[in-house]
mmCIF file of C-alpha atoms in Angstrom:
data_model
loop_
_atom_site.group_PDB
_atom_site.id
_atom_site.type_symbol
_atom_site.label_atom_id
_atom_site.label_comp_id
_atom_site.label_asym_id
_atom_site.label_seq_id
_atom_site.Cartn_x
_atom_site.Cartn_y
_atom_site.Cartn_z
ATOM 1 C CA UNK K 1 -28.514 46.652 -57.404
ATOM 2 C CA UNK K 2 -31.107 44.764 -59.720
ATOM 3 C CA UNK K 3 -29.160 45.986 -62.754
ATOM 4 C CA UNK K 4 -25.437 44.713 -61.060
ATOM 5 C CA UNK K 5 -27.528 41.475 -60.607
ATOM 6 C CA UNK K 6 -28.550 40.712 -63.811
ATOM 7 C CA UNK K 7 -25.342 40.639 -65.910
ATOM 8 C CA UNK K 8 -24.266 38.201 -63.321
ATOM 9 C CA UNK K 9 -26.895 35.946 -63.738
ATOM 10 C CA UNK K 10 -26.654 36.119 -67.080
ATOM 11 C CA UNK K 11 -23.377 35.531 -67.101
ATOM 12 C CA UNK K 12 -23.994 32.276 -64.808
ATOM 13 C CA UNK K 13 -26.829 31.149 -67.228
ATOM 14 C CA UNK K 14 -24.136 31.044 -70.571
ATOM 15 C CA UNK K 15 -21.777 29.152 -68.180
ATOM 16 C CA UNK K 16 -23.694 26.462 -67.041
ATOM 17 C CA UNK K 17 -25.367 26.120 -71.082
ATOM 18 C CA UNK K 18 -21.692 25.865 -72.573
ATOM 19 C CA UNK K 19 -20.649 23.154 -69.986
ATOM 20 C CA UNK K 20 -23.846 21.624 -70.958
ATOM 21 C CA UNK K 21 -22.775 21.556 -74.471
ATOM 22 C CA UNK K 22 -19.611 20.865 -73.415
ATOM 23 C CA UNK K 23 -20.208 17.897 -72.183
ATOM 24 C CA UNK K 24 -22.377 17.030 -74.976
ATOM 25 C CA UNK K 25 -19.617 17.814 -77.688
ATOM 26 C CA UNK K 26 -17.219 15.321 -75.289
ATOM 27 C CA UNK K 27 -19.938 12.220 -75.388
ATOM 28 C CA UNK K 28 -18.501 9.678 -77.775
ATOM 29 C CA UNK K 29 -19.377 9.653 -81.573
ATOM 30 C CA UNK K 30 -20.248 5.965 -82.824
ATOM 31 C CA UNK K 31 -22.027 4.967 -86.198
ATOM 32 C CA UNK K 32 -25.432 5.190 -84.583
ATOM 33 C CA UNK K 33 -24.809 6.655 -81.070
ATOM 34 C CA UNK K 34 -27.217 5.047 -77.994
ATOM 35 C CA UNK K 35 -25.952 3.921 -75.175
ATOM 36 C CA UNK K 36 -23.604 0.921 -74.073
ATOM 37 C CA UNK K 37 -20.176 0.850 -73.401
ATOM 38 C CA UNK K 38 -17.617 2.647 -75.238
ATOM 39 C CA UNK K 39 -14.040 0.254 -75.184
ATOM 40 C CA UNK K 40 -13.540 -2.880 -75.502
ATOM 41 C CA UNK K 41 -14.960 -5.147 -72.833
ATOM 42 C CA UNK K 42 -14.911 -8.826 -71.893
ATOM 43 C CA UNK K 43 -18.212 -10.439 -73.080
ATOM 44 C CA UNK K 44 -18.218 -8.289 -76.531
ATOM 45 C CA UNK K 45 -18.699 -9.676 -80.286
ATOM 46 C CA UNK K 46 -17.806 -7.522 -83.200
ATOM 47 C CA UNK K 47 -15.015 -6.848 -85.805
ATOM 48 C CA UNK K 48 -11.512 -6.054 -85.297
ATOM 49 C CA UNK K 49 -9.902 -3.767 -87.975
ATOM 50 C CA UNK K 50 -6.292 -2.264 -88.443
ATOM 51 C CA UNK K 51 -5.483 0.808 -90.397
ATOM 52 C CA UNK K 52 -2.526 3.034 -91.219
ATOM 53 C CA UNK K 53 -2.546 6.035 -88.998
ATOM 54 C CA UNK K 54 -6.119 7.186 -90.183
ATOM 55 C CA UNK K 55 -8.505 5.733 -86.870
ATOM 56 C CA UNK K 56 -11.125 8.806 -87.744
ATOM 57 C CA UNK K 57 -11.657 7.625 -91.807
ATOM 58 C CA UNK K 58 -11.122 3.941 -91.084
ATOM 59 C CA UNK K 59 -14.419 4.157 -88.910
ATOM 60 C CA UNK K 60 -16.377 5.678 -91.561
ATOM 61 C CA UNK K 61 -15.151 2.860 -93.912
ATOM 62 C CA UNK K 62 -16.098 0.487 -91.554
ATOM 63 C CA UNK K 63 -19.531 1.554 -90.649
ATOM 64 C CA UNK K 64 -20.093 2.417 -94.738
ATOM 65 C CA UNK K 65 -19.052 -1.305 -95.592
ATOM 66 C CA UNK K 66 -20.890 -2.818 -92.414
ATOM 67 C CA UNK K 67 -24.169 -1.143 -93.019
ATOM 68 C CA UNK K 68 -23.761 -2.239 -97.270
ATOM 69 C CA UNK K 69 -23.400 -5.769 -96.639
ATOM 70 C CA UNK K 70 -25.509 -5.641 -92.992
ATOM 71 C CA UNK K 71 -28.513 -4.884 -95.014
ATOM 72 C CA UNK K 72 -27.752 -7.537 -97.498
ATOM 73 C CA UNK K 73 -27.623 -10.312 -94.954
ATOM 74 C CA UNK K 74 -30.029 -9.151 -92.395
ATOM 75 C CA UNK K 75 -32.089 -6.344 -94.374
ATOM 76 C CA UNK K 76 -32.167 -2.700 -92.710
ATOM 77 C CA UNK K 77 -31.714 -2.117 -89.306
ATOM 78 C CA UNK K 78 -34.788 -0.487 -87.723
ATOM 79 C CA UNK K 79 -33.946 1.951 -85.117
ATOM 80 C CA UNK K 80 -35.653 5.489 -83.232
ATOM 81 C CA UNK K 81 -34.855 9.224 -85.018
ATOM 82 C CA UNK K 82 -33.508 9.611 -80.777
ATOM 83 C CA UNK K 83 -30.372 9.903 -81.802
ATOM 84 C CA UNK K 84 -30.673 12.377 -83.668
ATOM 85 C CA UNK K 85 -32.131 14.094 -81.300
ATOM 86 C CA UNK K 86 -29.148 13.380 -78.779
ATOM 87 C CA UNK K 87 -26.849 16.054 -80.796
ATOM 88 C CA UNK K 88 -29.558 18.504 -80.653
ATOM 89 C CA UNK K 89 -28.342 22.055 -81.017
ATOM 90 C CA UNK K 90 -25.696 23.488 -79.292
ATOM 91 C CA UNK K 91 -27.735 27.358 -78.541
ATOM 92 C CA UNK K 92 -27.612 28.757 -75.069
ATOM 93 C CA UNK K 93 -30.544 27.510 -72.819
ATOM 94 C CA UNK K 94 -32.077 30.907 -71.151
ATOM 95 C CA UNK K 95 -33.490 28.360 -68.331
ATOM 96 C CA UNK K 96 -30.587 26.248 -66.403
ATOM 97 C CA UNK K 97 -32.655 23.590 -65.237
ATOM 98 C CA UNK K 98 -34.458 23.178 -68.096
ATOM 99 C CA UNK K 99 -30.735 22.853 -70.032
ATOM 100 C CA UNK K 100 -29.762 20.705 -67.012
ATOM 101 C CA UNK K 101 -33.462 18.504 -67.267
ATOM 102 C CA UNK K 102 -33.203 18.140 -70.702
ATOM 103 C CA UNK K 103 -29.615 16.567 -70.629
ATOM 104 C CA UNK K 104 -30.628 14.074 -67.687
ATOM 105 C CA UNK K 105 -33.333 13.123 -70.095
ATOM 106 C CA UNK K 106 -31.343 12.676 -73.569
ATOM 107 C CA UNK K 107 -28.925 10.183 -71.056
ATOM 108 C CA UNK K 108 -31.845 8.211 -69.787
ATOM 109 C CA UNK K 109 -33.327 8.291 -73.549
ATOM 110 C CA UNK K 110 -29.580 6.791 -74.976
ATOM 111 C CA UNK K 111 -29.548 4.038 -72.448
ATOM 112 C CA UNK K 112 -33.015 2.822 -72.532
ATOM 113 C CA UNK K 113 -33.109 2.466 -76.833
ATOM 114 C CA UNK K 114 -31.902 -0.037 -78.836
ATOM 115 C CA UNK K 115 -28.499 -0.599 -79.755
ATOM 116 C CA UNK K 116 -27.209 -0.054 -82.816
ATOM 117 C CA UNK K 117 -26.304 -3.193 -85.201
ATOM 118 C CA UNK K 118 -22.863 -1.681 -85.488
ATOM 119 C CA UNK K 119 -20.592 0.923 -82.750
ATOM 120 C CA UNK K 120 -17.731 1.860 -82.825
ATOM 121 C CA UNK K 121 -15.733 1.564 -79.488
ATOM 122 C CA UNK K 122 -12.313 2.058 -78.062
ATOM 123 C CA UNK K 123 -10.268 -0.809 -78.859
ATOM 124 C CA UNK K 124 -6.676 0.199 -76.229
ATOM 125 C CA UNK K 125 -4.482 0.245 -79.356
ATOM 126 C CA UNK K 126 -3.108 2.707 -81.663
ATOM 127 C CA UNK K 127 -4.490 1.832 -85.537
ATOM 128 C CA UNK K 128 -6.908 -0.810 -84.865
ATOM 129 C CA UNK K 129 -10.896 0.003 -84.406
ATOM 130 C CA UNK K 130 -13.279 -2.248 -83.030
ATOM 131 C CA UNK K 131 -16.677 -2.084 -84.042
ATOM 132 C CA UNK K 132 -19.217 -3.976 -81.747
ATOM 133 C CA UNK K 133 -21.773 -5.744 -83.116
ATOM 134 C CA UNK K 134 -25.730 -6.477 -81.915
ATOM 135 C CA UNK K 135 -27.568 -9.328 -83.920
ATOM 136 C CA UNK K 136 -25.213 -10.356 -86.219
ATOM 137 C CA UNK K 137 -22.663 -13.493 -86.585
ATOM 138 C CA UNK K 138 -19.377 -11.927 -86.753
ATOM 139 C CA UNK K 139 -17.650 -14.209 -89.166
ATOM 140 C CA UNK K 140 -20.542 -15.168 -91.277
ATOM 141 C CA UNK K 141 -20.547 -11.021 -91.709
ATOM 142 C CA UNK K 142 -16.913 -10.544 -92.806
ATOM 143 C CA UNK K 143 -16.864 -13.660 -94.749
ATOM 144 C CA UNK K 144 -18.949 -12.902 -96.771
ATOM 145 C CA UNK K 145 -17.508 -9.245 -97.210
ATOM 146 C CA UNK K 146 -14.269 -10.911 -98.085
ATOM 147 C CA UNK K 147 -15.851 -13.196 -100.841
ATOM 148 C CA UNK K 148 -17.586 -10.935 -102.336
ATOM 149 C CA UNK K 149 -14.744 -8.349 -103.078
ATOM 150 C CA UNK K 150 -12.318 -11.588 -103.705
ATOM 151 C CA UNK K 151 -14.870 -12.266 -106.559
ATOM 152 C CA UNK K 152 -15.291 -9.024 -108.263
ATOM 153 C CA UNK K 153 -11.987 -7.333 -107.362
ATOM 154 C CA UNK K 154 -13.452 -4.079 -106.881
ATOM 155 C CA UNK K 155 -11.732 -2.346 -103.985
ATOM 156 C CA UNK K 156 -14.238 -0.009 -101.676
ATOM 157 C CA UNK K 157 -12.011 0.728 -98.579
ATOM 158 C CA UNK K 158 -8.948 3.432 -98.955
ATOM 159 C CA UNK K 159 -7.237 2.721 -95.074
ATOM 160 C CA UNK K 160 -8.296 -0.366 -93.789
ATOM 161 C CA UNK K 161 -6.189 -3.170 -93.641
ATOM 162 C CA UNK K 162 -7.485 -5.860 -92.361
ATOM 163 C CA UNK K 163 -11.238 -7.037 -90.718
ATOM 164 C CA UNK K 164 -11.122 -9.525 -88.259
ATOM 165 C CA UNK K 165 -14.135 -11.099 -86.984
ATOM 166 C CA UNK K 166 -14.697 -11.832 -83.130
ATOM 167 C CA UNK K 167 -16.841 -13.870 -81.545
ATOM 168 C CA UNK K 168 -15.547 -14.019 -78.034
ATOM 169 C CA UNK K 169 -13.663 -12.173 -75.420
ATOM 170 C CA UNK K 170 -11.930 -13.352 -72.139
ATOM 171 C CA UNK K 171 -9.719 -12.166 -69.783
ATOM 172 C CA UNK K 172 -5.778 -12.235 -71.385
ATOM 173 C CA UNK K 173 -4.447 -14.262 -68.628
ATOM 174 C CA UNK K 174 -3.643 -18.336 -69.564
ATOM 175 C CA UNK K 175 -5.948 -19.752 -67.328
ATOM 176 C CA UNK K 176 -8.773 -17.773 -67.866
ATOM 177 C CA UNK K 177 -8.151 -18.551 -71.882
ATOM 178 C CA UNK K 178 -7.994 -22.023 -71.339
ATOM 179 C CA UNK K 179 -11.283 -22.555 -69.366
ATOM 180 C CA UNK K 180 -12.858 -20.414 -72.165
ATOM 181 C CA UNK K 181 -11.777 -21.630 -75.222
ATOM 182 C CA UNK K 182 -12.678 -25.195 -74.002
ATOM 183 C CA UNK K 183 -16.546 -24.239 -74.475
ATOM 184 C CA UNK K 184 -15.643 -21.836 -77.160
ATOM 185 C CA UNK K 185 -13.662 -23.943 -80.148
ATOM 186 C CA UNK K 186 -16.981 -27.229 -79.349
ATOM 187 C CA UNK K 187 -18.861 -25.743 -82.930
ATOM 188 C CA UNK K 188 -15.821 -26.480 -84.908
ATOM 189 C CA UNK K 189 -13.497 -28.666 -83.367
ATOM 190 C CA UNK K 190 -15.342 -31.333 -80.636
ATOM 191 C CA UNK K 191 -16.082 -34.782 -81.642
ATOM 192 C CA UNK K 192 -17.824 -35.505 -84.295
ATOM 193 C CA UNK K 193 -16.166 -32.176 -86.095
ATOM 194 C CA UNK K 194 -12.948 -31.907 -86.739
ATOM 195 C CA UNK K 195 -10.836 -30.309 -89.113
ATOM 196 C CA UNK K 196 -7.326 -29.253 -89.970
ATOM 197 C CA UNK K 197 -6.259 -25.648 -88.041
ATOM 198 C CA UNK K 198 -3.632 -23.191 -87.099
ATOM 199 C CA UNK K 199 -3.253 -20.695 -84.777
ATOM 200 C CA UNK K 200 -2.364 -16.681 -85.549
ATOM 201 C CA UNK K 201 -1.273 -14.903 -82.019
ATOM 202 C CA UNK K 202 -1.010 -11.051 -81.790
ATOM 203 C CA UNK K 203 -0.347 -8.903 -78.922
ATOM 204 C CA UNK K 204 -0.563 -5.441 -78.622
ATOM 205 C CA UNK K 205 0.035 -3.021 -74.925
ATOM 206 C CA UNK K 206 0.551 -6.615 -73.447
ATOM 207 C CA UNK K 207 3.895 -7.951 -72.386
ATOM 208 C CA UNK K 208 2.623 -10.951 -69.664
ATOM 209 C CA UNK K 209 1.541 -13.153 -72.390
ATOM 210 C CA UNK K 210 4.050 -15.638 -74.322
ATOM 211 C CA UNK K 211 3.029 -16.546 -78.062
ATOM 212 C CA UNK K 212 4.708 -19.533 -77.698
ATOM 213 C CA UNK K 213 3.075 -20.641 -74.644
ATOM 214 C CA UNK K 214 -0.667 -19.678 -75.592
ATOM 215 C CA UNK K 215 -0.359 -21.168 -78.903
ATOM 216 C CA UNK K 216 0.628 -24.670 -77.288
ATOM 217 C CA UNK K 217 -2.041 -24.392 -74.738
ATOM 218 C CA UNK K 218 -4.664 -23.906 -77.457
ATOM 219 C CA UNK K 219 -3.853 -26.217 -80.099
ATOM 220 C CA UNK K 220 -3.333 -28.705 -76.758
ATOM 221 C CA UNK K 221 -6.827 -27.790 -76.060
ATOM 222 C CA UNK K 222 -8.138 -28.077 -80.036
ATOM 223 C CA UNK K 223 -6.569 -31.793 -79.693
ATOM 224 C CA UNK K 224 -8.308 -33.031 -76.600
ATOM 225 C CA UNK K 225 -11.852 -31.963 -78.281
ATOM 226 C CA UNK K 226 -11.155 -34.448 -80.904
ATOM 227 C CA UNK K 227 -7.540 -36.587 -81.655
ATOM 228 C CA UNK K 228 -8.179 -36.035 -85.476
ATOM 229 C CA UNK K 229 -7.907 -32.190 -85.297
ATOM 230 C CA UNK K 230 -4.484 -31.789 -87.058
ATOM 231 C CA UNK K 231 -2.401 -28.482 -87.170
ATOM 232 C CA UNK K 232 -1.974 -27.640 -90.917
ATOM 233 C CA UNK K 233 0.294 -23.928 -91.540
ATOM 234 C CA UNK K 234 0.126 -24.159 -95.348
ATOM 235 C CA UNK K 235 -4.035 -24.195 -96.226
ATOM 236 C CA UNK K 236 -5.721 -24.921 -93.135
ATOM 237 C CA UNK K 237 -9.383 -25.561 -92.745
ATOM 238 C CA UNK K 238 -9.800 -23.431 -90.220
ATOM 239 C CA UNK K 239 -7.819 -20.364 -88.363
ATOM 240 C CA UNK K 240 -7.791 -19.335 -84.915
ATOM 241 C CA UNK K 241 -7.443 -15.819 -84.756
ATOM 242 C CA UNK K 242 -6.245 -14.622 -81.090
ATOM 243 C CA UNK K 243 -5.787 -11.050 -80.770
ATOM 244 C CA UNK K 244 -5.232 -9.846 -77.274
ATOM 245 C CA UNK K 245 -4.939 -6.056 -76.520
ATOM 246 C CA UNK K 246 -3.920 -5.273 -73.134
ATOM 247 C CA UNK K 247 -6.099 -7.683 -70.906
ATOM 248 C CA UNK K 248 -8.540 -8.714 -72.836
ATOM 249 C CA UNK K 249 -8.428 -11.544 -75.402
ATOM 250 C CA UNK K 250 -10.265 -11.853 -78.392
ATOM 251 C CA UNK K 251 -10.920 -15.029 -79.989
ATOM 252 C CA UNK K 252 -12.792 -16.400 -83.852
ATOM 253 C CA UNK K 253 -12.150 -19.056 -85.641
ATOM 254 C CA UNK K 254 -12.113 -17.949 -89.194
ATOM 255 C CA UNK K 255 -12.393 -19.827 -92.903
ATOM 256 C CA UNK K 256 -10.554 -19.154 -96.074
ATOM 257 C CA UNK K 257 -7.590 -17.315 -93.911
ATOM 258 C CA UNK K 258 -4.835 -17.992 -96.509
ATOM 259 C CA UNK K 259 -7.486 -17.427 -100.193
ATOM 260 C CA UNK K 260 -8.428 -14.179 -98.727
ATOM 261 C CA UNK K 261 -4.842 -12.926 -97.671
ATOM 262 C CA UNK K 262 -5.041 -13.329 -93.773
ATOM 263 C CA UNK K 263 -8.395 -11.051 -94.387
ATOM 264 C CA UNK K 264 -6.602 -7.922 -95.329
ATOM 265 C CA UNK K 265 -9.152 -5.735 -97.926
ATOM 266 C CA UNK K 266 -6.181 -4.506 -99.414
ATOM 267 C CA UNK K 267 -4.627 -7.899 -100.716
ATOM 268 C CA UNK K 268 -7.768 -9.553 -102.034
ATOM 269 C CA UNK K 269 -8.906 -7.478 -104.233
ATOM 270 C CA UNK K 270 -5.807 -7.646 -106.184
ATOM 271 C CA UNK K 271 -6.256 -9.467 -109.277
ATOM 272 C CA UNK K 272 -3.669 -12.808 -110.101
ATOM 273 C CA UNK K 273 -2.047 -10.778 -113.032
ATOM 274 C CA UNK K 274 -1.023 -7.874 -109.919
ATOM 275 C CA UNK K 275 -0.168 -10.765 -107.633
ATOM 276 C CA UNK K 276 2.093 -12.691 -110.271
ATOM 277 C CA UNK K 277 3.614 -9.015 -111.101
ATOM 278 C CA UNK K 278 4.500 -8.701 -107.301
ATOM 279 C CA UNK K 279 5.560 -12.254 -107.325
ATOM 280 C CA UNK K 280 7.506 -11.931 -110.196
ATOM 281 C CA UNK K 281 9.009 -8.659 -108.626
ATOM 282 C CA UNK K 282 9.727 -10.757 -105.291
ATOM 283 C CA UNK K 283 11.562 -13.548 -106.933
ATOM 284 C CA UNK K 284 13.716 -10.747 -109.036
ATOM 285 C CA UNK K 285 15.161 -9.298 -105.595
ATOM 286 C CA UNK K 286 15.785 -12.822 -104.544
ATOM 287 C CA UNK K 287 17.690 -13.591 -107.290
ATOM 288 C CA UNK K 288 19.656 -10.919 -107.438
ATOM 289 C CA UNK K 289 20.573 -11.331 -103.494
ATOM 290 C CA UNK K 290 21.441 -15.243 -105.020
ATOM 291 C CA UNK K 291 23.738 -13.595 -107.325
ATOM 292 C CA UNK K 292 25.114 -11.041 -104.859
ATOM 293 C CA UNK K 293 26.339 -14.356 -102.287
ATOM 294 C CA UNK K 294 27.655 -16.006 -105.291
ATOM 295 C CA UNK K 295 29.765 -13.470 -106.196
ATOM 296 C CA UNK K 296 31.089 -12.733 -102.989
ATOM 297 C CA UNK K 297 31.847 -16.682 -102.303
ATOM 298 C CA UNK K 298 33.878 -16.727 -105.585
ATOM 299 C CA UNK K 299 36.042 -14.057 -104.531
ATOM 300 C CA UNK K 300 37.087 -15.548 -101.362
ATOM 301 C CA UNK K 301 37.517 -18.641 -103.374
ATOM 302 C CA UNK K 302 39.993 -16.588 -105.663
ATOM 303 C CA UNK K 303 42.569 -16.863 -102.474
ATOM 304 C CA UNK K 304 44.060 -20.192 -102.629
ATOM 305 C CA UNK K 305 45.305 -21.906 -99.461
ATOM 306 C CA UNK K 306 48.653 -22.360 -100.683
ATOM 307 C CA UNK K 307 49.115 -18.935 -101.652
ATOM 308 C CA UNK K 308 47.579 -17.946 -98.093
ATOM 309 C CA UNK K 309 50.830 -20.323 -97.084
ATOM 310 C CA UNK K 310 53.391 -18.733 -99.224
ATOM 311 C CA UNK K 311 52.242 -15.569 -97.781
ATOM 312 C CA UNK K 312 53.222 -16.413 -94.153
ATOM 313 C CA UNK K 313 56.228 -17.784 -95.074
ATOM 314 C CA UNK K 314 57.218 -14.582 -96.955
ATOM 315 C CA UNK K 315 56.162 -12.718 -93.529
ATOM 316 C CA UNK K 316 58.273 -14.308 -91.573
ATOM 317 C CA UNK K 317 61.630 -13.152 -92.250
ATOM 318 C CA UNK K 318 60.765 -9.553 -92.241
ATOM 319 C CA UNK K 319 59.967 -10.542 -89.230
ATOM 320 C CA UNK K 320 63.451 -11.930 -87.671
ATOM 321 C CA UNK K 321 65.056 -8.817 -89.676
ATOM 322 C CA UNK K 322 62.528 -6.764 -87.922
ATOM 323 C CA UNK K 323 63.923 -8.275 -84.313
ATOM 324 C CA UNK K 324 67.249 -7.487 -85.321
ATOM 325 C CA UNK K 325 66.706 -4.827 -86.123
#
């Protein structure tokens, strides 16, 4: 009986260790791990970023640049060796409760460090990652990211697109935007700063927000902090940025939007003699549509009304032959 016992136990004992590790192995994988919430969430700062298909490299990117230019501008981040004693090893516990204890404890551990400076979380869209940030200013960050590889044209990113600093999150609904940006756009916009602005809206797994209508509401709001604000689309001062993905909104209010090619990594580093070539490339196709339209209006042009006339006429008694007929 002892003997029919102990496989079974045994067998109970590797079940209860691999949905210990299985549970491990499903815990979410950031850039430093700890605890905190995983998606997007009202209240968050960080950095939006949007990539071509590739979510898994365009996180390591993003932590690799983060952590390069985190360092420069706020020197190393100090944090415990617990996390990498979260990940621990994946053997079979002999001892259930101890397996079970020692899990409970690695959870409490997580919550109870220190965040990260940088973590990666769920941002509710396909191809953009949103990596939340502790101690740092958001835009002052990527700013200075952007000017630095605008100035030396060296490209270190392969699949993202663009970085998007933000600052603040609300709830996506108009009223709740309103009352927040009221408070929010005061550093840049209220009385005695001012400046010239415009407003970029994108919406993604939303469809109860109009573009049209939050982009009046906020530049309505920009004017009321101070009547000199003026909206300037050519080479604004400043740029709102408003990127809401399902219902929350995420707001910054951005430098240099236009010099640094709406902040994509890709287009800055490009130097002027690639950007005149693409230019140059631009203007060809343009042309040759020109050309295309010009021909085609010169050969309707090659039918004169009169001959148009003479053709009727010529119609119409094949016409009374063909009723005669």
């Amino acid at each position: 009986m002892a003997a029919s016992e102990q496989p079974a136990a045994a067998m109970k004992r590797r079940h209860k260790a691999q949905y210990v590790s299985g549970q491990q192995a499903k815990r979410p994988r950031g850039g430093g791990g700890g605890g905190g919430p995983r998606q997007l969430e009202l209240g968050m700062q960080g950095i939006l970023i949007t990539c071509n298909m590739n979510e898994r490299k365009c996180v390591g990117e993003a932590y690799s640049l983060l952590n390069e230019y985190g360092d420069l501008l706020y020197g190393p981040e100090k944090f415990t060796n617990q996390d990498d004693r979260l990940s621990g090893s994946e053997e079979e516990e002999d001892d259930v409760e101890a397996a079970l204890k020692k899990e409970v404890d690695q959870i409490r551990t997580s919550n109870e460090q220190k965040l990260r400076r940088f973590q990666s979380v769920e941002s509710g869209a396909n191809n953009v990652v949103f990596i939340r940030t502790l101690g740092v200013e958001p835009e002052k960050l990527v700013h200075h990211i952007l000017m630095d590889l605008h100035t030396t044209k060296k490209k270190k990113t392969r699949v993202i697109l663009r970085m998007l600093p933000i600052s603040g999150t609300c709830k996506a609904f108009m009223e709740d935007m309103k009352k927040y940006s009221e408070t929010f756009f005061e550093p840049w916009f209220k009385a005695p700063n001012k400046g010239t602005f415009q407003i970029v809206y994108k919406a993604r797994n939303n469809s109860h927000m109009s573009r049209e209508e939050v982009i009046k509401e906020l530049a309505g709001i920009v004017g009321s902090l101070n009547p000199e604000n003026k909206v300037d689309l050519n080479n604004p001062q400043y740029t709102i940025v408003v990127e809401i993905i399902k219902n929350v909104c995420c707001l910054s209010v951005v430098k240099d939007y236009v010099l640094f090619r709406k902040y994509n990594l890709q287009e800055v580093v490009k130097s002027n003699k690639e950007e005149l070539g693409q230019q140059n490339l631009l203007s060809a196709s343009q042309g040759e549509k020109l050309e295309e339209i010009k021909l085609a209006e010169e050969d309707t042009k090659e039918v004169k009304p009169e001959d148009k006339n003479q053709g009727e006429e010529e119609a119409k008694p094949n016409e009374s032959n063909n009723q005669q007929a």
